Tab-separated table of C-alpha atoms in Angstrom:
chain	number	residue	atom	x	y	z
A	1	LEU	CA	11.580	9.639	8.844
A	2	GLY	CA	10.466	6.065	8.196
A	3	VAL	CA	14.006	4.923	7.385
A	4	ALA	CA	15.280	6.537	10.605
A	5	VAL	CA	12.625	4.753	12.682
A	6	SER	CA	13.485	1.373	11.152
A	7	GLY	CA	17.148	1.953	12.040
A	8	ILE	CA	16.296	2.571	15.705
A	9	ALA	CA	13.600	-0.042	16.370
A	10	THR	CA	14.409	-3.679	17.094
A	11	GLU	CA	13.283	-6.410	14.730
A	12	PRO	CA	10.499	-7.737	17.024
A	13	VAL	CA	9.117	-4.203	17.367
A	14	MET	CA	9.137	-3.794	13.599
A	15	TRP	CA	7.230	-7.092	13.181
A	16	TRP	CA	4.559	-5.867	15.645
A	17	VAL	CA	4.325	-2.548	13.821
A	18	TYR	CA	3.964	-4.438	10.546
A	19	ALA	CA	1.163	-6.603	11.995
A	20	LEU	CA	-0.639	-3.496	13.261
A	21	PHE	CA	-0.164	-1.851	9.878
A	22	LEU	CA	-1.744	-4.830	8.082
A	23	PHE	CA	-4.654	-4.937	10.528
A	24	ILE	CA	-5.406	-1.240	10.064
A	25	ILE	CA	-5.219	-1.483	6.282
A	26	LEU	CA	-7.468	-4.547	6.185
A	27	THR	CA	-9.971	-2.797	8.466
A	28	VAL	CA	-10.009	0.330	6.306
A	29	PHE	CA	-10.460	-1.677	3.127
A	30	LEU	CA	-13.345	-3.732	4.512
A	31	TRP	CA	-15.032	-0.774	6.251
A	32	PRO	CA	-18.167	0.680	4.642
A	33	LYS	CA	-17.168	2.908	1.774
A	34	THR	CA	-16.939	6.674	1.992
A	35	PRO	CA	-19.467	8.199	-0.396
A	36	LYS	CA	-17.954	8.299	-3.874
A	37	VAL	CA	-16.485	11.641	-4.732
A	38	ASP	CA	-15.356	12.685	-8.172
A	39	ALA	CA	-11.748	13.708	-7.579
A	40	GLU	CA	-11.987	16.383	-10.264
A	41	ASP	CA	-14.884	18.166	-8.531
A	42	ALA	CA	-14.060	17.544	-4.874
A	43	GLY	CA	-11.254	20.076	-4.591
A	44	SER	CA	-9.705	20.417	-1.153
A	45	PHE	CA	-11.719	17.532	0.374
A	46	VAL	CA	-9.871	14.979	-1.732
A	47	SER	CA	-6.614	16.937	-1.901
A	48	VAL	CA	-6.065	16.922	1.864
A	49	ARG	CA	-6.879	13.219	2.115
A	50	VAL	CA	-4.630	12.393	-0.825
A	51	VAL	CA	-1.741	14.365	0.726
A	52	LEU	CA	-2.224	12.638	4.103
A	53	THR	CA	-2.357	9.248	2.390
A	54	GLY	CA	0.900	10.077	0.597
A	55	ILE	CA	2.590	11.035	3.879
A	56	MET	CA	1.464	7.818	5.590
A	57	ALA	CA	2.464	5.658	2.632
A	58	SER	CA	5.914	7.230	2.385
A	59	PHE	CA	6.495	6.801	6.114
A	60	PHE	CA	5.585	3.109	6.017
A	61	LEU	CA	7.553	2.572	2.815
A	62	GLY	CA	10.647	4.010	4.466
A	63	SER	CA	10.247	2.136	7.746
A	64	LEU	CA	8.702	-1.205	6.744
A	65	GLY	CA	9.354	-1.393	3.027
A	66	VAL	CA	5.596	-1.415	2.337
A	67	GLY	CA	3.169	1.371	1.759
A	68	GLY	CA	2.482	1.835	-1.916
A	69	GLY	CA	-0.352	-0.461	-2.860
A	70	ALA	CA	-0.960	-1.935	0.566
A	71	LEU	CA	-1.687	1.436	2.116
A	72	MET	CA	-2.585	3.811	-0.669
A	73	VAL	CA	-5.163	1.767	-2.538
A	74	PRO	CA	-7.477	1.196	0.455
A	75	PHE	CA	-7.103	4.745	1.774
A	76	LEU	CA	-7.536	6.443	-1.592
A	77	ASN	CA	-10.511	4.246	-2.417
A	78	ARG	CA	-12.323	4.117	0.918
A	79	TRP	CA	-11.226	7.314	2.618
A	80	ALA	CA	-10.782	9.755	-0.250
A	81	GLY	CA	-13.583	8.259	-2.358
A	82	ILE	CA	-11.447	7.732	-5.470
A	83	SER	CA	-12.408	4.778	-7.687
A	84	LEU	CA	-10.519	1.531	-7.083
A	85	LYS	CA	-8.830	1.459	-10.481
A	86	ARG	CA	-7.829	5.137	-10.281
A	87	SER	CA	-6.457	4.452	-6.770
A	88	MET	CA	-4.312	1.666	-8.197
A	89	VAL	CA	-2.879	3.968	-10.863
A	90	LEU	CA	-2.119	6.684	-8.283
A	91	SER	CA	-0.485	4.117	-6.003
A	92	THR	CA	1.700	2.747	-8.778
A	93	THR	CA	2.782	6.233	-9.792
A	94	SER	CA	3.605	7.210	-6.207
A	95	ILE	CA	5.975	4.275	-5.742
A	96	ILE	CA	8.417	5.952	-8.112
A	97	PHE	CA	8.675	9.098	-5.989
A	98	SER	CA	8.787	7.488	-2.554
A	99	SER	CA	11.409	5.008	-3.744
A	100	LEU	CA	13.605	7.812	-5.067
A	101	VAL	CA	13.651	9.316	-1.577
A	102	ALA	CA	14.039	6.060	0.398
A	103	ILE	CA	16.796	4.354	-1.611
A	104	PRO	CA	19.647	6.807	-0.981
A	105	MET	CA	18.648	7.343	2.663
A	106	GLY	CA	18.999	3.861	4.047
A	107	TYR	CA	19.697	1.072	1.655
A	108	GLU	CA	23.052	-0.530	0.952
A	109	SER	CA	24.447	-0.188	-2.530
A	110	SER	CA	24.489	-4.001	-2.834
A	111	ALA	CA	20.740	-4.134	-2.189
A	112	THR	CA	20.166	-1.400	-4.748
A	113	GLY	CA	22.315	-3.247	-7.285
A	114	LEU	CA	20.490	-6.500	-6.571
A	115	SER	CA	17.145	-4.798	-7.178
A	116	LEU	CA	18.255	-4.011	-10.730
A	117	HIS	CA	18.143	-7.762	-11.418
A	118	MET	CA	14.430	-7.659	-10.636
A	119	VAL	CA	13.649	-5.108	-13.372
A	120	PRO	CA	12.705	-7.600	-16.136
A	121	GLY	CA	10.312	-9.437	-13.814
A	122	LEU	CA	8.879	-6.179	-12.506
A	123	LEU	CA	8.213	-4.930	-16.035
A	124	LEU	CA	6.565	-8.171	-17.133
A	125	GLY	CA	4.596	-8.572	-13.896
A	126	GLY	CA	3.501	-4.945	-13.971
A	127	TYR	CA	2.278	-5.247	-17.544
A	128	VAL	CA	0.397	-8.525	-17.002
A	129	GLY	CA	-0.952	-7.467	-13.617
A	130	SER	CA	-2.254	-4.119	-14.811
A	131	SER	CA	-3.810	-5.744	-17.880
A	132	VAL	CA	-5.656	-8.273	-15.709
A	133	GLY	CA	-6.544	-5.644	-13.097
A	134	GLN	CA	-8.201	-3.408	-15.662
A	135	ARG	CA	-10.423	-6.262	-16.804
A	136	LEU	CA	-11.588	-7.510	-13.376
A	137	PRO	CA	-14.574	-5.921	-11.637
A	138	ASP	CA	-13.811	-3.750	-8.580
A	139	ARG	CA	-15.556	-6.250	-6.300
A	140	TRP	CA	-13.183	-9.039	-7.356
A	141	LEU	CA	-10.127	-6.822	-6.992
A	142	ARG	CA	-11.201	-5.766	-3.505
A	143	GLY	CA	-11.789	-9.393	-2.506
A	144	ILE	CA	-8.451	-10.620	-3.852
A	145	PHE	CA	-6.596	-7.715	-2.243
A	146	SER	CA	-8.318	-8.275	1.130
A	147	LEU	CA	-7.593	-12.008	1.035
A	148	ILE	CA	-3.900	-11.405	0.341
A	149	LEU	CA	-3.649	-8.909	3.206
A	150	ALA	CA	-5.466	-11.299	5.571
A	151	VAL	CA	-3.125	-14.191	4.703
A	152	ILE	CA	-0.056	-12.003	5.246
A	153	LEU	CA	-1.465	-10.775	8.578
A	154	VAL	CA	-2.051	-14.368	9.777
A	155	LYS	CA	1.497	-15.348	8.762
A	156	VAL	CA	2.975	-12.355	10.613
A	157	MET	CA	0.892	-13.104	13.721
A	158	LEU	CA	2.016	-16.762	13.681
A	159	ARG	CA	5.625	-15.583	13.468
A	160	LEU	CA	5.121	-13.382	16.536
A	161	MET	CA	3.697	-16.211	18.650
């Protein structure tokens, strides 16, 4: 569905949608935290929220090319009450599945072939990033993540003006 929407909408509309997306994600991530819930014991409470987060992330991945970490980490952590580090692992895992659906639906074969050149950097960056992420306190990770989203939002807004 997301890929179909991106094929219909004009580029300026997609930039506005992207700006709105970033604003919502930043708001969710900075909002007071949902009471912590142990995902193992929460049952359907967490399951429904995790499923809805997956649907939203896949839609935005297909339409805007973003959704994995930028959407799932804040929603899983703040909305579903899953720990920040566990949210990051779930987000990383989900990228595999949403990418498998999105790639054949709307991307050129040349773009797919070009992405294969990124594999060495992705593997190295993923290893180093996850190693550092596991060592940093949640508060630092949340701050760094929020700062990055805020900078991207400002850059998108400046582009729209």
